[in-house]
XYZ file of N, CA, C and O in Angstrom:
380
model
N 25.955 14.346 -3.258
C 25.507 15.557 -3.914
C 24.181 15.334 -4.663
O 23.362 16.229 -4.721
N 24.028 14.143 -5.232
C 22.787 13.854 -5.949
C 21.581 13.860 -5.023
O 20.477 14.182 -5.447
N 21.814 13.508 -3.752
C 20.708 13.517 -2.790
C 20.211 14.947 -2.593
O 19.001 15.194 -2.577
N 21.124 15.884 -2.467
C 20.725 17.291 -2.318
C 20.010 17.805 -3.564
O 19.054 18.574 -3.467
N 20.460 17.364 -4.728
C 19.820 17.781 -5.977
C 18.396 17.228 -6.086
O 17.559 17.805 -6.771
N 18.145 16.104 -5.416
C 16.826 15.471 -5.518
C 15.801 16.073 -4.558
O 14.607 15.788 -4.679
N 16.232 16.888 -3.604
C 15.306 17.439 -2.608
C 14.173 18.278 -3.203
O 13.031 18.172 -2.731
N 14.422 19.108 -4.230
C 13.284 19.846 -4.809
C 12.197 18.930 -5.375
O 11.012 19.267 -5.329
N 12.596 17.767 -5.860
C 11.603 16.817 -6.370
C 10.757 16.310 -5.204
O 9.526 16.258 -5.297
N 11.404 15.970 -4.096
C 10.660 15.502 -2.924
C 9.717 16.582 -2.413
O 8.594 16.287 -1.998
N 10.158 17.827 -2.445
C 9.305 18.925 -1.981
C 8.037 19.065 -2.819
O 7.012 19.531 -2.323
N 8.096 18.649 -4.073
C 6.899 18.675 -4.934
C 5.832 17.696 -4.445
O 4.648 17.865 -4.740
N 6.249 16.670 -3.708
C 5.300 15.671 -3.225
C 4.353 16.243 -2.174
O 3.209 15.787 -2.054
N 4.801 17.215 -1.396
C 4.005 17.728 -0.271
C 2.689 18.352 -0.739
O 1.618 17.931 -0.271
N 2.703 19.324 -1.667
C 1.402 19.861 -2.088
C 0.546 18.837 -2.824
O -0.685 18.859 -2.692
N 1.184 17.923 -3.543
C 0.417 16.877 -4.237
C -0.278 15.975 -3.212
O -1.447 15.608 -3.386
N 0.418 15.635 -2.141
C -0.181 14.791 -1.096
C -1.328 15.515 -0.395
O -2.360 14.904 -0.086
N -1.161 16.810 -0.161
C -2.232 17.587 0.479
C -3.456 17.659 -0.437
O -4.594 17.460 0.007
N -3.230 17.928 -1.711
C -4.341 17.954 -2.670
C -5.011 16.591 -2.775
O -6.238 16.493 -2.885
N -4.210 15.535 -2.732
C -4.754 14.181 -2.789
C -5.635 13.904 -1.567
O -6.690 13.268 -1.686
N -5.220 14.396 -0.399
C -6.048 14.238 0.801
C -7.375 14.966 0.666
O -8.414 14.470 1.074
N -7.332 16.154 0.082
C -8.576 16.889 -0.167
C -9.473 16.166 -1.151
O -10.691 16.086 -0.961
N -8.877 15.621 -2.203
C -9.636 14.832 -3.187
C -10.314 13.651 -2.500
O -11.495 13.375 -2.737
N -9.569 12.973 -1.621
C -10.125 11.821 -0.913
C -11.290 12.237 -0.017
O -12.358 11.617 -0.046
N -11.084 13.294 0.765
C -12.098 13.687 1.744
C -13.359 14.268 1.108
O -14.457 14.009 1.588
N -13.196 15.078 0.072
C -14.339 15.812 -0.471
C -14.978 15.177 -1.697
O -16.124 15.480 -2.005
N -14.253 14.310 -2.387
C -14.820 13.729 -3.604
C -14.914 12.206 -3.515
O -15.993 11.631 -3.675
N -13.775 11.546 -3.263
C -13.770 10.081 -3.291
C -14.655 9.462 -2.214
O -15.365 8.491 -2.483
N -14.604 10.005 -1.000
C -15.414 9.440 0.088
C -16.891 9.499 -0.243
O -17.626 8.543 0.006
N -17.316 10.591 -0.844
C -18.731 10.715 -1.209
C -19.085 9.847 -2.408
O -20.189 9.328 -2.500
N -18.136 9.688 -3.327
C -18.423 8.949 -4.558
C -18.362 7.437 -4.367
O -19.219 6.709 -4.881
N -17.342 6.945 -3.627
C -17.167 5.489 -3.528
C -17.199 4.964 -2.094
O -17.052 3.768 -1.876
N -17.386 5.838 -1.131
C -17.473 5.406 0.255
C -16.119 5.443 0.950
O -15.064 5.376 0.315
N -16.182 5.522 2.258
C -14.971 5.659 3.069
C -14.074 4.424 2.982
O -12.850 4.530 3.027
N -14.687 3.250 2.841
C -13.920 1.997 2.802
C -12.973 1.941 1.604
O -11.858 1.444 1.717
N -13.414 2.445 0.462
C -12.605 2.379 -0.758
C -11.806 3.646 -1.022
O -10.845 3.634 -1.788
N -12.195 4.740 -0.406
C -11.541 6.023 -0.689
C -10.058 6.023 -0.305
O -9.225 6.547 -1.049
N -9.721 5.449 0.837
C -8.326 5.461 1.290
C -7.399 4.668 0.367
O -6.366 5.197 -0.057
N -7.731 3.418 0.002
C -6.823 2.712 -0.911
C -6.755 3.339 -2.301
O -5.677 3.391 -2.909
N -7.866 3.840 -2.817
C -7.849 4.493 -4.126
C -6.996 5.749 -4.072
O -6.198 6.024 -4.965
N -7.123 6.500 -2.995
C -6.315 7.695 -2.802
C -4.828 7.341 -2.721
O -3.977 8.055 -3.261
N -4.504 6.262 -2.046
C -3.117 5.809 -1.956
C -2.542 5.451 -3.311
O -1.392 5.776 -3.624
N -3.345 4.801 -4.138
C -2.904 4.450 -5.491
C -2.712 5.714 -6.325
O -1.718 5.843 -7.050
N -3.634 6.647 -6.223
C -3.518 7.907 -6.969
C -2.245 8.653 -6.561
O -1.488 9.127 -7.415
N -1.983 8.736 -5.254
C -0.787 9.427 -4.791
C 0.479 8.711 -5.250
O 1.445 9.355 -5.663
N 0.480 7.396 -5.218
C 1.641 6.632 -5.681
C 1.925 6.894 -7.153
O 3.082 7.070 -7.554
N 0.885 6.929 -7.961
C 1.051 7.210 -9.389
C 1.572 8.636 -9.600
O 2.457 8.867 -10.423
N 1.038 9.581 -8.830
C 1.513 10.969 -8.939
C 2.987 11.080 -8.573
O 3.760 11.755 -9.266
N 3.401 10.411 -7.501
C 4.811 10.439 -7.091
C 5.685 9.793 -8.155
O 6.758 10.304 -8.486
N 5.230 8.689 -8.709
C 5.981 8.034 -9.783
C 6.144 8.958 -10.986
O 7.250 9.102 -11.535
N 5.067 9.610 -11.393
C 5.128 10.508 -12.549
C 6.033 11.716 -12.292
O 6.833 12.095 -13.157
N 5.913 12.317 -11.111
C 6.749 13.465 -10.778
C 8.223 13.059 -10.794
O 9.067 13.756 -11.362
N 8.521 11.929 -10.171
C 9.901 11.452 -10.124
C 10.412 11.147 -11.528
O 11.530 11.528 -11.892
N 9.622 10.467 -12.321
C 10.010 10.075 -13.678
C 10.235 11.292 -14.570
O 11.136 11.299 -15.412
N 9.430 12.333 -14.369
C 9.565 13.531 -15.195
C 10.677 14.465 -14.729
O 11.389 15.043 -15.554
N 10.837 14.644 -13.429
C 11.748 15.666 -12.922
C 13.157 15.172 -12.591
O 14.125 15.890 -12.833
N 13.280 13.993 -12.012
C 14.589 13.553 -11.536
C 15.635 13.459 -12.653
O 16.750 13.940 -12.461
N 15.326 12.909 -13.823
C 16.348 12.865 -14.881
C 16.761 14.244 -15.386
O 17.866 14.406 -15.902
N 15.916 15.237 -15.240
C 16.266 16.597 -15.661
C 17.226 17.259 -14.673
O 18.009 18.117 -15.049
N 17.125 16.875 -13.404
C 17.971 17.462 -12.373
C 19.304 16.722 -12.263
O 20.354 17.341 -12.133
N 19.248 15.398 -12.315
C 20.449 14.577 -12.192
C 20.671 13.889 -13.535
O 19.920 12.988 -13.900
N 21.694 14.311 -14.243
C 21.941 13.804 -15.604
C 22.385 12.347 -15.597
O 21.877 11.542 -16.354
N 23.356 12.006 -14.773
C 23.809 10.617 -14.675
C 23.487 10.101 -13.286
O 23.931 10.656 -12.289
N 22.702 9.052 -13.244
C 22.264 8.504 -11.958
C 22.499 6.999 -11.965
O 22.162 6.316 -12.929
N 23.105 6.523 -10.910
C 23.397 5.097 -10.789
C 22.320 4.420 -9.950
O 21.492 5.082 -9.321
N 22.366 3.108 -9.930
C 21.434 2.343 -9.111
C 21.638 2.673 -7.634
O 20.676 2.786 -6.871
N 22.895 2.842 -7.239
C 23.192 3.208 -5.846
C 22.590 4.568 -5.516
O 22.034 4.754 -4.430
N 22.702 5.523 -6.442
C 22.092 6.847 -6.232
C 20.586 6.716 -6.030
O 20.013 7.373 -5.159
N 19.952 5.898 -6.840
C 18.500 5.707 -6.721
C 18.129 5.160 -5.352
O 17.165 5.621 -4.732
N 18.883 4.177 -4.872
C 18.620 3.614 -3.552
C 18.810 4.662 -2.461
O 17.986 4.766 -1.549
N 19.898 5.410 -2.541
C 20.176 6.432 -1.526
C 19.108 7.526 -1.530
O 18.659 7.968 -0.472
N 18.707 7.950 -2.709
C 17.658 8.966 -2.819
C 16.344 8.422 -2.245
O 15.658 9.108 -1.482
N 16.011 7.188 -2.575
C 14.780 6.582 -2.057
C 14.780 6.469 -0.544
O 13.774 6.749 0.115
N 15.908 6.058 0.021
C 16.014 5.952 1.480
C 15.883 7.328 2.119
O 15.151 7.501 3.108
N 16.571 8.313 1.559
C 16.487 9.679 2.103
C 15.071 10.225 1.989
O 14.569 10.845 2.935
N 14.408 9.999 0.862
C 13.030 10.455 0.706
C 12.119 9.771 1.723
O 11.209 10.390 2.263
N 12.347 8.493 1.965
C 11.547 7.783 2.965
C 11.732 8.374 4.354
O 10.765 8.593 5.082
N 12.988 8.640 4.718
C 13.272 9.244 6.023
C 12.652 10.636 6.117
O 12.043 10.989 7.133
N 12.813 11.439 5.057
C 12.215 12.779 5.044
C 10.694 12.716 5.221
O 10.107 13.531 5.928
N 10.074 11.756 4.576
C 8.621 11.609 4.676
C 8.202 11.248 6.100
O 7.245 11.809 6.636
N 8.933 10.330 6.732
C 8.617 9.945 8.105
C 8.795 11.132 9.049
O 7.941 11.398 9.906
N 9.898 11.875 8.886
C 10.146 13.051 9.726
C 9.056 14.096 9.511
O 8.545 14.688 10.470
N 8.668 14.316 8.252
C 7.619 15.291 7.952
C 6.303 14.886 8.602
O 5.627 15.716 9.220
N 5.924 13.623 8.475
C 4.667 13.142 9.070
C 4.701 13.271 10.592
O 3.715 13.671 11.211
N 5.838 12.931 11.185
C 5.982 13.038 12.637
C 5.870 14.491 13.081
O 5.151 14.810 14.038
N 6.563 15.378 12.387
C 6.529 16.801 12.738
C 5.125 17.385 12.525
O 4.641 18.164 13.363
N 4.474 17.007 11.449
C 3.115 17.493 11.202
C 2.163 16.965 12.262
O 1.255 17.696 12.708
N 2.365 15.744 12.694
C 1.535 15.191 13.753
C 1.726 15.920 15.070
O 0.769 16.189 15.787
N 2.982 16.238 15.387
C 3.250 16.998 16.614
C 2.692 18.396 16.532
O 2.157 18.922 17.513
N 2.822 19.041 15.370
C 2.324 20.404 15.202
C 0.800 20.438 15.292
O 0.228 21.413 15.784
N 0.146 19.397 14.831
C -1.316 19.358 14.855
C -1.895 18.912 16.183
O -3.076 19.089 16.437
N -1.061 18.355 17.040
C -1.521 17.867 18.337
C -1.448 18.998 19.345
O -0.389 19.436 19.754
N -2.589 19.489 19.764
C -2.627 20.651 20.677
C -2.376 20.262 22.126
O -2.250 21.122 22.983
N -2.292 18.962 22.432
C -2.079 18.539 23.821
C -0.606 18.462 24.196
O -0.291 18.264 25.346
N 0.295 18.632 23.236
C 1.741 18.536 23.520
C 2.229 19.796 24.151
O 1.902 20.872 23.907
């Protein structure tokens, strides 16, 4: 049940990741170059995900165990892979 409660938190990651991609493409690449923009963007997104999780998850799930954290993390990882795969298929016009 805690996994289902955590889904709205994961959904918050999607617009943040899209905005982070825009930040990378339109600001970071021009400011620090393409070579450094991708890793800096990755660090920024990681910090944003950490902050969102730290702020929202305890408000949604009052008591959370270590096992719950692992299960939520695994589910979020799977959801992210499925989302990336589906977005890749949707963006590929040759399929």
